[in-house]
Amino acid sequence: MHTNVDTLFSNMWDDYVNITPSAYKIHALLLDSENDDQIVNDHVAFRTFNLPKVSLDKLAAHFLALGYEAKGDYDFSAKKLTAKHFEHPDETKPKVFISELRVEEMSEEVQAIIHRMVDEMDGDVVEADNFLYSGKHWSVTKADYDRLLEESEYAAWLSAWGFRANHFTVSVNFLNKTQELADVNDMLKSAGFTLNTSGGEIKGGEDVCLAQSSTMADHAYVQFETESKLIPSCFYEFAQRYKMPDGKLYQGFVAASADKIFESTNAR
């Protein structure tokens, strides 16, 4: 397990930008000047399957070992997902959102594909220091990917990309240029980025103490068993948090908004 939160996030970031090069362009867009390095990461998100070898709890163990604590539980019935979020006592550290697909709710054919992939994995790999940015540990055919895609975009993405941050999130509250999500969205669109419009460009708002938006995922090549294909990789999210009645910024997540954020990796 990692001994240092910052090292872990730095390694996850390097892996993420490798297949999400637009993140660099977005940083350049949002930073005030060459001397401004103030991009605060609100949270990262991970996807997994609810199978014993790779369950949500197995991924969470890496963060719990670094002092993170479980906070919120979420259910996404339409997407057949269960999720939890975790926070570090040091509020400057990013939050973590981990979801898992309820495999038993999928069709028998899709369940068989997922079980076969996970069965290929060495169980010990889940405890390795680099597991959270290690990618996929199985071979998958383009036909299997397409079959998964028919039933669950989430499962297809995970089959192709494996274990890595699905997205990082800019904390709009700590930007120097603007602290308004609508302004950030305008800058992104003006620069040619495509936003996820499922559920509206801005999901949530002041009434639920959290407003979120995201780009549609970059595309990168994945090596399937016999061919390489360009498919959606990762995306960048933007979060504006509002104060609760006690004066503190809301730190949780809003299920109705997160449900739509998942669709940022949809093939468009």
mmCIF file of N, CA and C in Angstrom, residues 147-227:
data_model
loop_
_atom_site.group_PDB
_atom_site.id
_atom_site.type_symbol
_atom_site.label_atom_id
_atom_site.label_comp_id
_atom_site.label_asym_id
_atom_site.label_seq_id
_atom_site.Cartn_x
_atom_site.Cartn_y
_atom_site.Cartn_z
ATOM 1 N N ARG A 147 -20.442 -6.297 -26.921
ATOM 2 C CA ARG A 147 -21.578 -6.945 -26.239
ATOM 3 C C ARG A 147 -21.835 -6.263 -24.887
ATOM 4 N N LEU A 148 -20.758 -5.961 -24.171
ATOM 5 C CA LEU A 148 -20.904 -5.254 -22.899
ATOM 6 C C LEU A 148 -21.520 -3.867 -23.128
ATOM 7 N N LEU A 149 -21.070 -3.215 -24.190
ATOM 8 C CA LEU A 149 -21.524 -1.858 -24.499
ATOM 9 C C LEU A 149 -23.038 -1.813 -24.737
ATOM 10 N N GLU A 150 -23.567 -2.878 -25.334
ATOM 11 C CA GLU A 150 -25.016 -2.948 -25.584
ATOM 12 C C GLU A 150 -25.804 -2.860 -24.277
ATOM 13 N N GLU A 151 -25.248 -3.433 -23.234
ATOM 14 C CA GLU A 151 -25.985 -3.558 -21.979
ATOM 15 C C GLU A 151 -25.537 -2.567 -20.905
ATOM 16 N N SER A 152 -24.246 -2.237 -20.890
ATOM 17 C CA SER A 152 -23.733 -1.346 -19.853
ATOM 18 C C SER A 152 -22.486 -0.638 -20.349
ATOM 19 N N GLU A 153 -22.641 0.658 -20.627
ATOM 20 C CA GLU A 153 -21.475 1.440 -21.047
ATOM 21 C C GLU A 153 -20.391 1.373 -19.975
ATOM 22 N N TYR A 154 -20.818 1.369 -18.736
ATOM 23 C CA TYR A 154 -19.914 1.304 -17.580
ATOM 24 C C TYR A 154 -19.048 0.039 -17.649
ATOM 25 N N ALA A 155 -19.705 -1.105 -17.879
ATOM 26 C CA ALA A 155 -18.980 -2.386 -17.941
ATOM 27 C C ALA A 155 -18.014 -2.410 -19.121
ATOM 28 N N ALA A 156 -18.458 -1.849 -20.252
ATOM 29 C CA ALA A 156 -17.592 -1.832 -21.443
ATOM 30 C C ALA A 156 -16.350 -0.991 -21.187
ATOM 31 N N TRP A 157 -16.547 0.186 -20.593
ATOM 32 C CA TRP A 157 -15.403 1.057 -20.278
ATOM 33 C C TRP A 157 -14.416 0.338 -19.370
ATOM 34 N N LEU A 158 -14.940 -0.298 -18.341
ATOM 35 C CA LEU A 158 -14.081 -0.991 -17.371
ATOM 36 C C LEU A 158 -13.346 -2.169 -18.012
ATOM 37 N N SER A 159 -14.015 -2.851 -18.936
ATOM 38 C CA SER A 159 -13.367 -3.985 -19.607
ATOM 39 C C SER A 159 -12.179 -3.519 -20.439
ATOM 40 N N ALA A 160 -12.291 -2.324 -21.011
ATOM 41 C CA ALA A 160 -11.247 -1.806 -21.902
ATOM 42 C C ALA A 160 -10.122 -1.107 -21.151
ATOM 43 N N TRP A 161 -10.469 -0.382 -20.077
ATOM 44 C CA TRP A 161 -9.482 0.473 -19.403
ATOM 45 C C TRP A 161 -9.026 -0.055 -18.046
ATOM 46 N N GLY A 162 -9.808 -0.917 -17.443
ATOM 47 C CA GLY A 162 -9.384 -1.495 -16.173
ATOM 48 C C GLY A 162 -9.350 -0.500 -15.026
ATOM 49 N N PHE A 163 -8.363 -0.673 -14.164
ATOM 50 C CA PHE A 163 -8.331 0.060 -12.898
ATOM 51 C C PHE A 163 -7.459 1.306 -13.011
ATOM 52 N N ARG A 164 -8.131 2.442 -13.010
ATOM 53 C CA ARG A 164 -7.471 3.750 -13.116
ATOM 54 C C ARG A 164 -8.540 4.798 -12.824
ATOM 55 N N ALA A 165 -8.096 6.006 -12.541
ATOM 56 C CA ALA A 165 -9.060 7.083 -12.289
ATOM 57 C C ALA A 165 -9.888 7.322 -13.542
ATOM 58 N N ASN A 166 -11.198 7.219 -13.400
ATOM 59 C CA ASN A 166 -12.113 7.438 -14.520
ATOM 60 C C ASN A 166 -12.211 8.930 -14.827
ATOM 61 N N HIS A 167 -12.071 9.760 -13.795
ATOM 62 C CA HIS A 167 -11.956 11.202 -14.006
ATOM 63 C C HIS A 167 -11.354 11.886 -12.789
ATOM 64 N N PHE A 168 -10.735 13.018 -13.040
ATOM 65 C CA PHE A 168 -10.338 13.964 -12.005
ATOM 66 C C PHE A 168 -11.351 15.101 -12.059
ATOM 67 N N THR A 169 -11.341 15.965 -11.050
ATOM 68 C CA THR A 169 -12.368 17.002 -10.949
ATOM 69 C C THR A 169 -11.767 18.323 -10.497
ATOM 70 N N VAL A 170 -11.939 19.362 -11.306
ATOM 71 C CA VAL A 170 -11.484 20.698 -10.912
ATOM 72 C C VAL A 170 -12.443 21.269 -9.866
ATOM 73 N N SER A 171 -11.895 21.715 -8.740
ATOM 74 C CA SER A 171 -12.705 22.416 -7.748
ATOM 75 C C SER A 171 -12.822 23.877 -8.181
ATOM 76 N N VAL A 172 -14.002 24.247 -8.664
ATOM 77 C CA VAL A 172 -14.230 25.599 -9.184
ATOM 78 C C VAL A 172 -14.097 26.637 -8.060
ATOM 79 N N ASN A 173 -14.413 26.232 -6.833
ATOM 80 C CA ASN A 173 -14.345 27.155 -5.685
ATOM 81 C C ASN A 173 -12.958 27.752 -5.486
ATOM 82 N N PHE A 174 -11.926 27.049 -5.947
ATOM 83 C CA PHE A 174 -10.558 27.489 -5.667
ATOM 84 C C PHE A 174 -9.825 28.023 -6.897
ATOM 85 N N LEU A 175 -10.560 28.256 -7.981
ATOM 86 C CA LEU A 175 -9.935 28.861 -9.159
ATOM 87 C C LEU A 175 -9.727 30.351 -8.908
ATOM 88 N N ASN A 176 -8.709 30.926 -9.539
ATOM 89 C CA ASN A 176 -8.487 32.366 -9.440
ATOM 90 C C ASN A 176 -9.310 33.134 -10.478
ATOM 91 N N LYS A 177 -9.507 32.520 -11.649
ATOM 92 C CA LYS A 177 -10.183 33.225 -12.751
ATOM 93 C C LYS A 177 -11.664 33.465 -12.466
ATOM 94 N N THR A 178 -12.326 32.456 -11.956
ATOM 95 C CA THR A 178 -13.759 32.543 -11.654
ATOM 96 C C THR A 178 -14.108 31.451 -10.665
ATOM 97 N N GLN A 179 -15.090 31.695 -9.834
ATOM 98 C CA GLN A 179 -15.582 30.638 -8.943
ATOM 99 C C GLN A 179 -17.002 30.208 -9.336
ATOM 100 N N GLU A 180 -17.347 30.514 -10.591
ATOM 101 C CA GLU A 180 -18.696 30.159 -11.064
ATOM 102 C C GLU A 180 -18.619 29.088 -12.152
ATOM 103 N N LEU A 181 -19.339 27.997 -11.939
ATOM 104 C CA LEU A 181 -19.312 26.881 -12.886
ATOM 105 C C LEU A 181 -19.798 27.294 -14.272
ATOM 106 N N ALA A 182 -20.798 28.158 -14.326
ATOM 107 C CA ALA A 182 -21.324 28.596 -15.636
ATOM 108 C C ALA A 182 -20.228 29.287 -16.454
ATOM 109 N N ASP A 183 -19.373 30.073 -15.772
ATOM 110 C CA ASP A 183 -18.251 30.741 -16.463
ATOM 111 C C ASP A 183 -17.255 29.713 -17.000
ATOM 112 N N VAL A 184 -16.977 28.707 -16.182
ATOM 113 C CA VAL A 184 -16.042 27.647 -16.599
ATOM 114 C C VAL A 184 -16.588 26.952 -17.846
ATOM 115 N N ASN A 185 -17.866 26.618 -17.825
ATOM 116 C CA ASN A 185 -18.479 25.960 -18.984
ATOM 117 C C ASN A 185 -18.372 26.825 -20.238
ATOM 118 N N ASP A 186 -18.604 28.131 -20.085
ATOM 119 C CA ASP A 186 -18.496 29.040 -21.239
ATOM 120 C C ASP A 186 -17.077 29.049 -21.804
ATOM 121 N N MET A 187 -16.085 29.062 -20.909
ATOM 122 C CA MET A 187 -14.681 29.036 -21.364
ATOM 123 C C MET A 187 -14.371 27.736 -22.115
ATOM 124 N N LEU A 188 -14.870 26.623 -21.576
ATOM 125 C CA LEU A 188 -14.618 25.324 -22.206
ATOM 126 C C LEU A 188 -15.246 25.272 -23.599
ATOM 127 N N LYS A 189 -16.487 25.720 -23.700
ATOM 128 C CA LYS A 189 -17.180 25.667 -25.001
ATOM 129 C C LYS A 189 -16.509 26.600 -26.015
ATOM 130 N N SER A 190 -16.114 27.772 -25.539
ATOM 131 C CA SER A 190 -15.432 28.719 -26.438
ATOM 132 C C SER A 190 -14.129 28.137 -26.970
ATOM 133 N N ALA A 191 -13.502 27.273 -26.161
ATOM 134 C CA ALA A 191 -12.231 26.661 -26.572
ATOM 135 C C ALA A 191 -12.449 25.383 -27.383
ATOM 136 N N GLY A 192 -13.716 25.050 -27.636
ATOM 137 C CA GLY A 192 -14.002 23.912 -28.509
ATOM 138 C C GLY A 192 -14.258 22.591 -27.807
ATOM 139 N N PHE A 193 -14.367 22.599 -26.483
ATOM 140 C CA PHE A 193 -14.638 21.345 -25.769
ATOM 141 C C PHE A 193 -16.129 21.019 -25.822
ATOM 142 N N THR A 194 -16.424 19.732 -25.897
ATOM 143 C CA THR A 194 -17.808 19.270 -25.880
ATOM 144 C C THR A 194 -18.175 18.896 -24.456
ATOM 145 N N LEU A 195 -19.267 19.472 -23.959
ATOM 146 C CA LEU A 195 -19.701 19.171 -22.594
ATOM 147 C C LEU A 195 -20.735 18.051 -22.597
ATOM 148 N N ASN A 196 -20.802 17.344 -21.497
ATOM 149 C CA ASN A 196 -21.842 16.337 -21.284
ATOM 150 C C ASN A 196 -23.149 17.088 -21.001
ATOM 151 N N THR A 197 -24.149 16.928 -21.879
ATOM 152 C CA THR A 197 -25.405 17.665 -21.715
ATOM 153 C C THR A 197 -26.522 16.793 -21.152
ATOM 154 N N SER A 198 -26.214 15.554 -20.805
ATOM 155 C CA SER A 198 -27.228 14.672 -20.215
ATOM 156 C C SER A 198 -27.686 15.258 -18.877
ATOM 157 N N GLY A 199 -28.981 15.537 -18.762
ATOM 158 C CA GLY A 199 -29.468 16.160 -17.526
ATOM 159 C C GLY A 199 -29.126 17.638 -17.438
ATOM 160 N N GLY A 200 -28.753 18.227 -18.590
ATOM 161 C CA GLY A 200 -28.357 19.633 -18.616
ATOM 162 C C GLY A 200 -26.858 19.792 -18.497
ATOM 163 N N GLU A 201 -26.346 20.917 -18.999
ATOM 164 C CA GLU A 201 -24.894 21.150 -18.908
ATOM 165 C C GLU A 201 -24.442 21.198 -17.452
ATOM 166 N N ILE A 202 -25.271 21.820 -16.593
ATOM 167 C CA ILE A 202 -24.969 21.854 -15.161
ATOM 168 C C ILE A 202 -25.938 20.929 -14.455
ATOM 169 N N LYS A 203 -25.366 19.962 -13.738
ATOM 170 C CA LYS A 203 -26.190 19.039 -12.962
ATOM 171 C C LYS A 203 -26.200 19.532 -11.516
ATOM 172 N N GLY A 204 -27.373 19.582 -10.902
ATOM 173 C CA GLY A 204 -27.460 20.082 -9.538
ATOM 174 C C GLY A 204 -27.439 21.602 -9.514
ATOM 175 N N GLY A 205 -27.080 22.158 -8.359
ATOM 176 C CA GLY A 205 -27.054 23.609 -8.207
ATOM 177 C C GLY A 205 -27.060 23.970 -6.737
ATOM 178 N N GLU A 206 -27.294 25.236 -6.470
ATOM 179 C CA GLU A 206 -27.204 25.722 -5.092
ATOM 180 C C GLU A 206 -28.213 25.037 -4.170
ATOM 181 N N ASP A 207 -29.375 24.641 -4.727
ATOM 182 C CA ASP A 207 -30.411 24.018 -3.884
ATOM 183 C C ASP A 207 -29.968 22.681 -3.304
ATOM 184 N N VAL A 208 -29.037 21.984 -3.980
ATOM 185 C CA VAL A 208 -28.509 20.718 -3.427
ATOM 186 C C VAL A 208 -27.049 20.887 -2.987
ATOM 187 N N CYS A 209 -26.584 22.138 -2.957
ATOM 188 C CA CYS A 209 -25.235 22.503 -2.463
ATOM 189 C C CYS A 209 -24.091 22.000 -3.333
ATOM 190 N N LEU A 210 -24.392 21.484 -4.519
ATOM 191 C CA LEU A 210 -23.336 21.013 -5.415
ATOM 192 C C LEU A 210 -23.784 21.155 -6.861
ATOM 193 N N ALA A 211 -22.970 21.837 -7.658
ATOM 194 C CA ALA A 211 -23.200 21.928 -9.102
ATOM 195 C C ALA A 211 -22.028 21.255 -9.810
ATOM 196 N N GLN A 212 -22.333 20.453 -10.823
ATOM 197 C CA GLN A 212 -21.286 19.705 -11.523
ATOM 198 C C GLN A 212 -21.474 19.790 -13.033
ATOM 199 N N SER A 213 -20.366 19.782 -13.749
ATOM 200 C CA SER A 213 -20.413 19.631 -15.200
ATOM 201 C C SER A 213 -19.188 18.819 -15.605
ATOM 202 N N SER A 214 -19.144 18.391 -16.851
ATOM 203 C CA SER A 214 -17.990 17.606 -17.298
ATOM 204 C C SER A 214 -17.859 17.668 -18.803
ATOM 205 N N THR A 215 -16.635 17.446 -19.255
ATOM 206 C CA THR A 215 -16.408 17.298 -20.696
ATOM 207 C C THR A 215 -16.836 15.890 -21.092
ATOM 208 N N MET A 216 -17.058 15.685 -22.363
ATOM 209 C CA MET A 216 -17.190 14.313 -22.861
ATOM 210 C C MET A 216 -15.768 13.746 -22.945
ATOM 211 N N ALA A 217 -15.667 12.449 -22.732
ATOM 212 C CA ALA A 217 -14.354 11.813 -22.644
ATOM 213 C C ALA A 217 -13.515 12.011 -23.909
ATOM 214 N N ASP A 218 -12.198 12.087 -23.694
ATOM 215 C CA ASP A 218 -11.261 12.005 -24.811
ATOM 216 C C ASP A 218 -11.402 10.617 -25.447
ATOM 217 N N HIS A 219 -10.741 10.426 -26.576
ATOM 218 C CA HIS A 219 -10.692 9.092 -27.178
ATOM 219 C C HIS A 219 -9.229 8.653 -27.241
ATOM 220 N N ALA A 220 -8.995 7.387 -26.990
ATOM 221 C CA ALA A 220 -7.638 6.847 -27.056
ATOM 222 C C ALA A 220 -7.716 5.408 -27.568
ATOM 223 N N TYR A 221 -6.588 4.917 -28.054
ATOM 224 C CA TYR A 221 -6.560 3.558 -28.602
ATOM 225 C C TYR A 221 -6.443 2.527 -27.495
ATOM 226 N N VAL A 222 -7.263 1.468 -27.615
ATOM 227 C CA VAL A 222 -7.187 0.332 -26.698
ATOM 228 C C VAL A 222 -6.822 -0.898 -27.520
ATOM 229 N N GLN A 223 -5.933 -1.709 -26.962
ATOM 230 C CA GLN A 223 -5.542 -2.937 -27.634
ATOM 231 C C GLN A 223 -6.492 -4.055 -27.209
ATOM 232 N N PHE A 224 -7.341 -4.486 -28.140
ATOM 233 C CA PHE A 224 -8.166 -5.658 -27.887
ATOM 234 C C PHE A 224 -7.375 -6.885 -28.334
ATOM 235 N N GLU A 225 -7.960 -8.060 -28.213
ATOM 236 C CA GLU A 225 -7.187 -9.278 -28.478
ATOM 237 C C GLU A 225 -6.523 -9.270 -29.851
ATOM 238 N N THR A 226 -7.263 -8.845 -30.862
ATOM 239 C CA THR A 226 -6.710 -8.937 -32.216
ATOM 240 C C THR A 226 -6.658 -7.606 -32.952
ATOM 241 N N GLU A 227 -7.094 -6.534 -32.295
ATOM 242 C CA GLU A 227 -7.122 -5.245 -32.999
ATOM 243 C C GLU A 227 -7.045 -4.103 -31.999
#
